[in-house]
Amino acid sequence: MLANGSKLGYKKKGSEEEYKDLPGLKEIPEMGIEPEKVQNTCLTDKVHQYENGIGDAGDLTYKFKYDNSKADCPYRVMRAAQNSGEVLSFKETLLDGTETEFDGQVSVKRTGGGVNGVIEFNLSISLQSDLKVTDPV
């Protein structure tokens, strides 16, 4: 499946409002939890024994087309959220209908550019909740 058609929406955490899509999404991150491998070997074991510890979702960085032309563009809205330190709720929707919801704090970084190079911005989200995945019907 191609990433084409994927969307990222946001809303205020705890709000009953609908998610508002952030236009200009160009790239989505890997999504899932990688648990830490924790050694739990007894003195009588002949080989190391392991358990899965808590998980780490890694870096959640979304890449967007840079647009700073109006007050409600994603670049300005997410910068304001960064400056306030507010925790937002997000929903990533793939073309097949798979939805992943999570909460997080954001940081925004504009990329550099050169001759015939586009300027983008990276939206990094520091996870503040579990990932809730809803499969398509």
PDB file of C-alpha atoms in Angstrom:
ATOM      1  CA  MET A   1       0.000   0.000   0.000  1.00  0.00           C
ATOM      2  CA  LEU A   2       1.247   3.473  -0.813  1.00  0.00           C
ATOM      3  CA  ALA A   3       1.418   6.227   1.794  1.00  0.00           C
ATOM      4  CA  ASN A   4      -0.537   8.448  -0.615  1.00  0.00           C
ATOM      5  CA  GLY A   5      -3.813   9.635   0.898  1.00  0.00           C
ATOM      6  CA  SER A   6      -2.586   9.499   4.504  1.00  0.00           C
ATOM      7  CA  LYS A   7      -3.795  12.280   6.800  1.00  0.00           C
ATOM      8  CA  LEU A   8      -2.882  13.676  10.203  1.00  0.00           C
ATOM      9  CA  GLY A   9      -5.517  15.472  12.247  1.00  0.00           C
ATOM     10  CA  TYR A  10      -5.323  17.204  15.617  1.00  0.00           C
ATOM     11  CA  LYS A  11      -7.567  18.573  18.336  1.00  0.00           C
ATOM     12  CA  LYS A  12      -7.248  19.849  21.880  1.00  0.00           C
ATOM     13  CA  LYS A  13      -6.679  16.962  24.284  1.00  0.00           C
ATOM     14  CA  GLY A  14      -9.937  15.849  25.920  1.00  0.00           C
ATOM     15  CA  SER A  15     -12.056  17.816  23.448  1.00  0.00           C
ATOM     16  CA  GLU A  16     -15.186  16.299  21.931  1.00  0.00           C
ATOM     17  CA  GLU A  17     -14.623  18.226  18.685  1.00  0.00           C
ATOM     18  CA  GLU A  18     -13.681  16.479  15.433  1.00  0.00           C
ATOM     19  CA  TYR A  19     -10.046  16.172  14.411  1.00  0.00           C
ATOM     20  CA  LYS A  20      -8.929  18.979  12.091  1.00  0.00           C
ATOM     21  CA  ASP A  21      -6.698  17.757   9.251  1.00  0.00           C
ATOM     22  CA  LEU A  22      -3.290  19.368   8.798  1.00  0.00           C
ATOM     23  CA  PRO A  23      -2.893  19.986   5.039  1.00  0.00           C
ATOM     24  CA  GLY A  24       0.408  19.577   3.231  1.00  0.00           C
ATOM     25  CA  LEU A  25       1.454  16.251   4.794  1.00  0.00           C
ATOM     26  CA  LYS A  26       4.343  14.774   2.775  1.00  0.00           C
ATOM     27  CA  GLU A  27       5.757  11.965   4.901  1.00  0.00           C
ATOM     28  CA  ILE A  28       4.615   9.828   7.840  1.00  0.00           C
ATOM     29  CA  PRO A  29       6.826   8.059  10.413  1.00  0.00           C
ATOM     30  CA  GLU A  30       7.114   4.396  11.327  1.00  0.00           C
ATOM     31  CA  MET A  31       4.343   3.575  13.799  1.00  0.00           C
ATOM     32  CA  GLY A  32       4.391   0.996  16.568  1.00  0.00           C
ATOM     33  CA  ILE A  33       5.987   0.110  19.865  1.00  0.00           C
ATOM     34  CA  GLU A  34       9.342  -1.598  20.209  1.00  0.00           C
ATOM     35  CA  PRO A  35       9.609  -3.078  23.705  1.00  0.00           C
ATOM     36  CA  GLU A  36      12.893  -2.941  25.567  1.00  0.00           C
ATOM     37  CA  LYS A  37      14.459  -6.367  26.076  1.00  0.00           C
ATOM     38  CA  VAL A  38      15.070  -6.844  29.816  1.00  0.00           C
ATOM     39  CA  GLN A  39      17.326  -9.595  31.108  1.00  0.00           C
ATOM     40  CA  ASN A  40      15.747 -11.661  33.911  1.00  0.00           C
ATOM     41  CA  THR A  41      18.186 -14.561  34.349  1.00  0.00           C
ATOM     42  CA  CYS A  42      18.258 -16.739  37.463  1.00  0.00           C
ATOM     43  CA  LEU A  43      21.453 -18.195  38.891  1.00  0.00           C
ATOM     44  CA  THR A  44      20.269 -21.684  37.900  1.00  0.00           C
ATOM     45  CA  ASP A  45      19.611 -20.806  34.218  1.00  0.00           C
ATOM     46  CA  LYS A  46      22.113 -22.067  31.646  1.00  0.00           C
ATOM     47  CA  VAL A  47      21.345 -19.256  29.167  1.00  0.00           C
ATOM     48  CA  HIS A  48      20.165 -15.684  29.593  1.00  0.00           C
ATOM     49  CA  GLN A  49      16.397 -15.299  29.988  1.00  0.00           C
ATOM     50  CA  TYR A  50      14.570 -12.161  28.760  1.00  0.00           C
ATOM     51  CA  GLU A  51      11.235 -10.408  29.141  1.00  0.00           C
ATOM     52  CA  ASN A  52       9.735  -7.563  27.190  1.00  0.00           C
ATOM     53  CA  GLY A  53       9.859  -4.306  29.124  1.00  0.00           C
ATOM     54  CA  ILE A  54       8.062  -1.068  28.412  1.00  0.00           C
ATOM     55  CA  GLY A  55       7.848   0.030  24.811  1.00  0.00           C
ATOM     56  CA  ASP A  56       9.299   2.940  22.913  1.00  0.00           C
ATOM     57  CA  ALA A  57       7.518   4.366  19.890  1.00  0.00           C
ATOM     58  CA  GLY A  58      10.694   6.125  18.816  1.00  0.00           C
ATOM     59  CA  ASP A  59      10.643   9.447  17.012  1.00  0.00           C
ATOM     60  CA  LEU A  60       7.268  10.463  15.579  1.00  0.00           C
ATOM     61  CA  THR A  61       8.264  13.019  12.954  1.00  0.00           C
ATOM     62  CA  TYR A  62       5.860  14.073  10.214  1.00  0.00           C
ATOM     63  CA  LYS A  63       7.129  16.078   7.218  1.00  0.00           C
ATOM     64  CA  PHE A  64       4.978  18.880   5.779  1.00  0.00           C
ATOM     65  CA  LYS A  65       5.037  21.308   2.893  1.00  0.00           C
ATOM     66  CA  TYR A  66       6.113  24.692   4.281  1.00  0.00           C
ATOM     67  CA  ASP A  67       3.356  27.299   4.095  1.00  0.00           C
ATOM     68  CA  ASN A  68       3.228  30.352   6.354  1.00  0.00           C
ATOM     69  CA  SER A  69       0.667  32.334   4.331  1.00  0.00           C
ATOM     70  CA  LYS A  70      -2.247  32.475   6.808  1.00  0.00           C
ATOM     71  CA  ALA A  71      -3.051  32.241  10.506  1.00  0.00           C
ATOM     72  CA  ASP A  72      -4.501  28.717  10.366  1.00  0.00           C
ATOM     73  CA  CYS A  73      -1.727  27.062   8.324  1.00  0.00           C
ATOM     74  CA  PRO A  74      -0.174  23.997   9.999  1.00  0.00           C
ATOM     75  CA  TYR A  75       3.216  25.694  10.420  1.00  0.00           C
ATOM     76  CA  ARG A  76       1.756  28.531  12.525  1.00  0.00           C
ATOM     77  CA  VAL A  77      -0.768  26.392  14.423  1.00  0.00           C
ATOM     78  CA  MET A  78       1.836  23.811  15.450  1.00  0.00           C
ATOM     79  CA  ARG A  79       4.392  26.516  16.351  1.00  0.00           C
ATOM     80  CA  ALA A  80       1.797  28.063  18.672  1.00  0.00           C
ATOM     81  CA  ALA A  81       1.218  24.640  20.273  1.00  0.00           C
ATOM     82  CA  GLN A  82       4.989  24.243  20.669  1.00  0.00           C
ATOM     83  CA  ASN A  83       5.295  27.648  22.333  1.00  0.00           C
ATOM     84  CA  SER A  84       2.457  26.931  24.762  1.00  0.00           C
ATOM     85  CA  GLY A  85       3.683  23.410  25.609  1.00  0.00           C
ATOM     86  CA  GLU A  86       0.121  22.195  25.160  1.00  0.00           C
ATOM     87  CA  VAL A  87      -0.536  18.457  24.795  1.00  0.00           C
ATOM     88  CA  LEU A  88      -2.677  17.779  21.711  1.00  0.00           C
ATOM     89  CA  SER A  89      -4.548  14.706  20.509  1.00  0.00           C
ATOM     90  CA  PHE A  90      -3.656  13.383  17.047  1.00  0.00           C
ATOM     91  CA  LYS A  91      -5.189  10.910  14.614  1.00  0.00           C
ATOM     92  CA  GLU A  92      -3.251   9.454  11.705  1.00  0.00           C
ATOM     93  CA  THR A  93      -5.496   7.937   9.029  1.00  0.00           C
ATOM     94  CA  LEU A  94      -4.137   5.709   6.272  1.00  0.00           C
ATOM     95  CA  LEU A  95      -5.803   5.264   2.882  1.00  0.00           C
ATOM     96  CA  ASP A  96      -7.150   1.819   3.875  1.00  0.00           C
ATOM     97  CA  GLY A  97      -8.932   3.370   6.888  1.00  0.00           C
ATOM     98  CA  THR A  98      -6.470   2.314   9.600  1.00  0.00           C
ATOM     99  CA  GLU A  99      -6.488   4.964  12.340  1.00  0.00           C
ATOM    100  CA  THR A 100      -3.871   5.541  15.030  1.00  0.00           C
ATOM    101  CA  GLU A 101      -4.732   7.965  17.826  1.00  0.00           C
ATOM    102  CA  PHE A 102      -2.322   9.374  20.405  1.00  0.00           C
ATOM    103  CA  ASP A 103      -1.526  12.439  22.504  1.00  0.00           C
ATOM    104  CA  GLY A 104       1.702  14.409  22.411  1.00  0.00           C
ATOM    105  CA  GLN A 105       3.617  17.646  22.676  1.00  0.00           C
ATOM    106  CA  VAL A 106       5.023  19.084  19.475  1.00  0.00           C
ATOM    107  CA  SER A 107       8.152  20.762  18.224  1.00  0.00           C
ATOM    108  CA  VAL A 108       8.450  22.388  14.817  1.00  0.00           C
ATOM    109  CA  LYS A 109      11.594  22.771  12.739  1.00  0.00           C
ATOM    110  CA  ARG A 110      11.762  24.355   9.293  1.00  0.00           C
ATOM    111  CA  THR A 111      14.168  22.631   6.920  1.00  0.00           C
ATOM    112  CA  GLY A 112      16.827  24.371   4.872  1.00  0.00           C
ATOM    113  CA  GLY A 113      16.855  24.638   1.113  1.00  0.00           C
ATOM    114  CA  GLY A 114      18.934  25.349  -1.934  1.00  0.00           C
ATOM    115  CA  VAL A 115      18.583  25.904  -5.666  1.00  0.00           C
ATOM    116  CA  ASN A 116      15.418  24.104  -6.799  1.00  0.00           C
ATOM    117  CA  GLY A 117      15.087  22.631  -3.307  1.00  0.00           C
ATOM    118  CA  VAL A 118      11.778  22.815  -1.496  1.00  0.00           C
ATOM    119  CA  ILE A 119      11.472  24.120   2.025  1.00  0.00           C
ATOM    120  CA  GLU A 120       9.523  21.868   4.376  1.00  0.00           C
ATOM    121  CA  PHE A 121       8.910  21.658   8.078  1.00  0.00           C
ATOM    122  CA  ASN A 122       9.208  18.731  10.440  1.00  0.00           C
ATOM    123  CA  LEU A 123       6.587  18.200  13.109  1.00  0.00           C
ATOM    124  CA  SER A 124       8.088  16.075  15.885  1.00  0.00           C
ATOM    125  CA  ILE A 125       5.647  14.712  18.446  1.00  0.00           C
ATOM    126  CA  SER A 126       6.750  13.603  21.923  1.00  0.00           C
ATOM    127  CA  LEU A 127       4.343  10.809  22.803  1.00  0.00           C
ATOM    128  CA  GLN A 128       2.240  11.397  25.943  1.00  0.00           C
ATOM    129  CA  SER A 129      -0.121   8.384  25.703  1.00  0.00           C
ATOM    130  CA  ASP A 130      -0.509   4.875  24.382  1.00  0.00           C
ATOM    131  CA  LEU A 131      -1.103   4.315  20.668  1.00  0.00           C
ATOM    132  CA  LYS A 132      -4.719   3.370  19.965  1.00  0.00           C
ATOM    133  CA  VAL A 133      -4.984   1.566  16.620  1.00  0.00           C
ATOM    134  CA  THR A 134      -8.409   1.071  14.994  1.00  0.00           C
ATOM    135  CA  ASP A 135      -8.511  -1.371  12.092  1.00  0.00           C
ATOM    136  CA  PRO A 136     -10.657  -0.610   9.027  1.00  0.00           C
ATOM    137  CA  VAL A 137     -14.118  -2.155   8.885  1.00  0.00           C
TER     138      VAL A 137
END
